[in-house]
mmCIF file of C-alpha atoms in Angstrom:
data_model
loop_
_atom_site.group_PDB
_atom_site.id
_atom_site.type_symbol
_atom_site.label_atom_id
_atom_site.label_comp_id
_atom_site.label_asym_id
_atom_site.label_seq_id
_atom_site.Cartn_x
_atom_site.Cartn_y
_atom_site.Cartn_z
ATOM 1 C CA UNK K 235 -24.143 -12.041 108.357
ATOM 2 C CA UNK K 236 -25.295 -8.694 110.413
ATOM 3 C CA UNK K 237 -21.407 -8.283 111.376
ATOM 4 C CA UNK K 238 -20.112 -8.623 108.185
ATOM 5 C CA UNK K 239 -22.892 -6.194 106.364
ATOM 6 C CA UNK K 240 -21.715 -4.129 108.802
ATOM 7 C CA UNK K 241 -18.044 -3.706 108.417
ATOM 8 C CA UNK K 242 -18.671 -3.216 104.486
ATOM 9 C CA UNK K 243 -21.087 -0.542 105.348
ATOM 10 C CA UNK K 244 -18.322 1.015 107.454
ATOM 11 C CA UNK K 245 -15.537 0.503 104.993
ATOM 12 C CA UNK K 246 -17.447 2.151 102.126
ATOM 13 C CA UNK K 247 -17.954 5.236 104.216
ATOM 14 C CA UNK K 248 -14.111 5.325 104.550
ATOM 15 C CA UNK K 249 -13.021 5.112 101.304
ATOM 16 C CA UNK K 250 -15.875 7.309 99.860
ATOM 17 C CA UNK K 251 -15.245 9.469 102.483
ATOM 18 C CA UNK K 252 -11.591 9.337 101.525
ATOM 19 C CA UNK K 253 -12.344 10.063 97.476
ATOM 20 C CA UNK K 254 -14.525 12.963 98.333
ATOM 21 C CA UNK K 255 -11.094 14.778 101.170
ATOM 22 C CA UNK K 256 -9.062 13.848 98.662
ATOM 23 C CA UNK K 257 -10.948 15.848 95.164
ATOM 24 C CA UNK K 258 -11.345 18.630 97.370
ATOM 25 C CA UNK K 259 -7.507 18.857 98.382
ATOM 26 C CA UNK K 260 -6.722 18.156 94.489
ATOM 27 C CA UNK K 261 -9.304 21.293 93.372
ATOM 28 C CA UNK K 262 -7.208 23.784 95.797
ATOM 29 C CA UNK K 263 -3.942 22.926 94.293
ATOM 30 C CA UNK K 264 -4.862 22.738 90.471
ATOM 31 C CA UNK K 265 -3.881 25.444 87.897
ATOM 32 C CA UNK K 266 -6.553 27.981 86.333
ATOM 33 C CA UNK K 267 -8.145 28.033 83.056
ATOM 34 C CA UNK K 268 -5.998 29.482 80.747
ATOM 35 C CA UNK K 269 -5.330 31.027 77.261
ATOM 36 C CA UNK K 270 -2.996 32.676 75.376
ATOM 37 C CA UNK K 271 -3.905 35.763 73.869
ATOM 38 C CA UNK K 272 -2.370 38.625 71.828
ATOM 39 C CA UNK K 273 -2.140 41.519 74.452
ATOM 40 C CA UNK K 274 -2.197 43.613 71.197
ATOM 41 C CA UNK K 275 -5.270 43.145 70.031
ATOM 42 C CA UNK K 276 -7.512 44.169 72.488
ATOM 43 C CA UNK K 277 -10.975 44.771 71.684
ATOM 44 C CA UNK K 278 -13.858 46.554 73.561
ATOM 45 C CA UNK K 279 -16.335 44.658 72.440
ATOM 46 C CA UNK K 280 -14.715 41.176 72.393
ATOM 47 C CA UNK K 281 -12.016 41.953 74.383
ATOM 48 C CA UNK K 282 -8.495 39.782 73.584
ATOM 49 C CA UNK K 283 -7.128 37.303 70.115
ATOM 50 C CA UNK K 284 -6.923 34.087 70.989
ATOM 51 C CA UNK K 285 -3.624 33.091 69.450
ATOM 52 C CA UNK K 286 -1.260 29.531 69.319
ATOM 53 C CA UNK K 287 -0.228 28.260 72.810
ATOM 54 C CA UNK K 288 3.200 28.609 71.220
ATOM 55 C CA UNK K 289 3.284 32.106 70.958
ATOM 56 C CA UNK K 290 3.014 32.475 74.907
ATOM 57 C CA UNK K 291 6.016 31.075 77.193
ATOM 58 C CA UNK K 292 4.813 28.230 79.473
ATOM 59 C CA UNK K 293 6.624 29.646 83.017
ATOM 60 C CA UNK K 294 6.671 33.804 82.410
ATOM 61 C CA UNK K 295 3.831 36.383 82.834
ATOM 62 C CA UNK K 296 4.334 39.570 80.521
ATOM 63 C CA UNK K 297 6.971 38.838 77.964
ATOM 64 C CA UNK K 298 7.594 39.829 74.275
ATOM 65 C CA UNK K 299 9.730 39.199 72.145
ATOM 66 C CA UNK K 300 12.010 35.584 71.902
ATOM 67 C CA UNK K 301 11.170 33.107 73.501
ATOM 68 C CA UNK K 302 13.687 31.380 76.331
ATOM 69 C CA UNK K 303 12.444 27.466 75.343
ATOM 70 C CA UNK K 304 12.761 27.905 71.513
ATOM 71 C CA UNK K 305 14.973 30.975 71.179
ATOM 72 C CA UNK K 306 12.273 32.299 67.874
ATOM 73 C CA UNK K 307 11.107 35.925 68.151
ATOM 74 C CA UNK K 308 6.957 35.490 68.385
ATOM 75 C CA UNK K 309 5.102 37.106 65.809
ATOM 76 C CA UNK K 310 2.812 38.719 68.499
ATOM 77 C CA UNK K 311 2.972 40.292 72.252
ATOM 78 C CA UNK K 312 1.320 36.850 73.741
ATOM 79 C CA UNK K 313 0.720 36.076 77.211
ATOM 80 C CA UNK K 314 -1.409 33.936 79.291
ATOM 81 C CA UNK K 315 -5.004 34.952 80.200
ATOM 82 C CA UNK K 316 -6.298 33.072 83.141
ATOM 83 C CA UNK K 317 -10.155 32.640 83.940
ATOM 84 C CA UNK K 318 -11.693 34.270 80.581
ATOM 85 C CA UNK K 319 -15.056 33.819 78.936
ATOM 86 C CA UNK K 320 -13.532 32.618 75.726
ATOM 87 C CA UNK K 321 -16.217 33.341 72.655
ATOM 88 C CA UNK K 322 -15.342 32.542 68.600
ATOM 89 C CA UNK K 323 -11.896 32.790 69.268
ATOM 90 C CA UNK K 324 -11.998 35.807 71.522
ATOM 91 C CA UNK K 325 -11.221 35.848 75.326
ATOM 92 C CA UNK K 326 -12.529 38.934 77.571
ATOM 93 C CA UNK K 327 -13.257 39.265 81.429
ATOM 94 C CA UNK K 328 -10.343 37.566 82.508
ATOM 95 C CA UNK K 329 -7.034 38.240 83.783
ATOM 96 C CA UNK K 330 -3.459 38.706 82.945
ATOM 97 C CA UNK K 331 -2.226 37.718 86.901
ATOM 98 C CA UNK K 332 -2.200 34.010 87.641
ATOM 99 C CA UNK K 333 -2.216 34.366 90.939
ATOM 100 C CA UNK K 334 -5.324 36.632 90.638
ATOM 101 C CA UNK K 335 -7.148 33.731 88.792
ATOM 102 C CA UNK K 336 -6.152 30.726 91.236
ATOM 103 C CA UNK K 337 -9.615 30.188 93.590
ATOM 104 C CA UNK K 338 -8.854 30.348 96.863
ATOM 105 C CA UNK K 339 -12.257 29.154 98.548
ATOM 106 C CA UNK K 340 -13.642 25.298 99.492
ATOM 107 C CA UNK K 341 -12.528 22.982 101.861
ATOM 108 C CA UNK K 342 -8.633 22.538 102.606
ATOM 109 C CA UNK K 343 -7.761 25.905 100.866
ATOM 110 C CA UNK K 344 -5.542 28.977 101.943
ATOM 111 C CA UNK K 345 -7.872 32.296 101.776
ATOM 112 C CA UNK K 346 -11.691 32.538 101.612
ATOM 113 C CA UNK K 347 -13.752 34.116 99.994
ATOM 114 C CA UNK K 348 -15.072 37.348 101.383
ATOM 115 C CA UNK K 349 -19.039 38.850 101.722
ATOM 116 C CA UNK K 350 -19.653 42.747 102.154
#
């Protein structure tokens, strides 16, 4: 009974152990928080319109104009915003660089994060 209480201690260590290696692999890999915004409309105070994910193209960083799924000329100069604090439809403190935005510190990651 001792053995066997045993090896399903041991087992549950594993696999939990196993869950917790693999979120933190998952978390280094995973895309940032985005929005798209209306580079346009840029406010000091509230900083960028939140607009449609439509108006900004999924895979390019900076374009106007049509876009290369749908072939329809956008309405505004949209583009992805990554890491913003997003406030009654308003997104500010963030930035227009995706790799900029991706976090590069925990466990299993590229990079760290530097003190100074």
């Amino acid at each position: 009974m001792a053995e066997t209480r045993r090896r399903l201690r041991s087992s549950t260590v594993v696999l939990g152990g196993m869950g917790v290696l693999a979120a933190a692999l998952s978390a280094c890999g995973s895309d940032p928080d985005r929005r798209c915004v209306d580079r346009d409309s840029y406010d000091y105070i509230n900083g960028y319109k939140v607009v449609s994910d439509k108006n900004c193209s999924s895979g390019s960083s900076g374009s106007s104009g049509k876009s290369r799924k749908t072939g329809k000329t956008r309405s505004a100069d949209a583009d992805w915003y990554y890491d913003a604090d997003v406030s009654n439809g308003w997104a500010d403190n963030g930035t227009f660089s995706r790799s900029e935005a991706v976090d590069r510190g925990g466990f299993g990651c590229s990079g760290g994060s530097g003190g100074g």
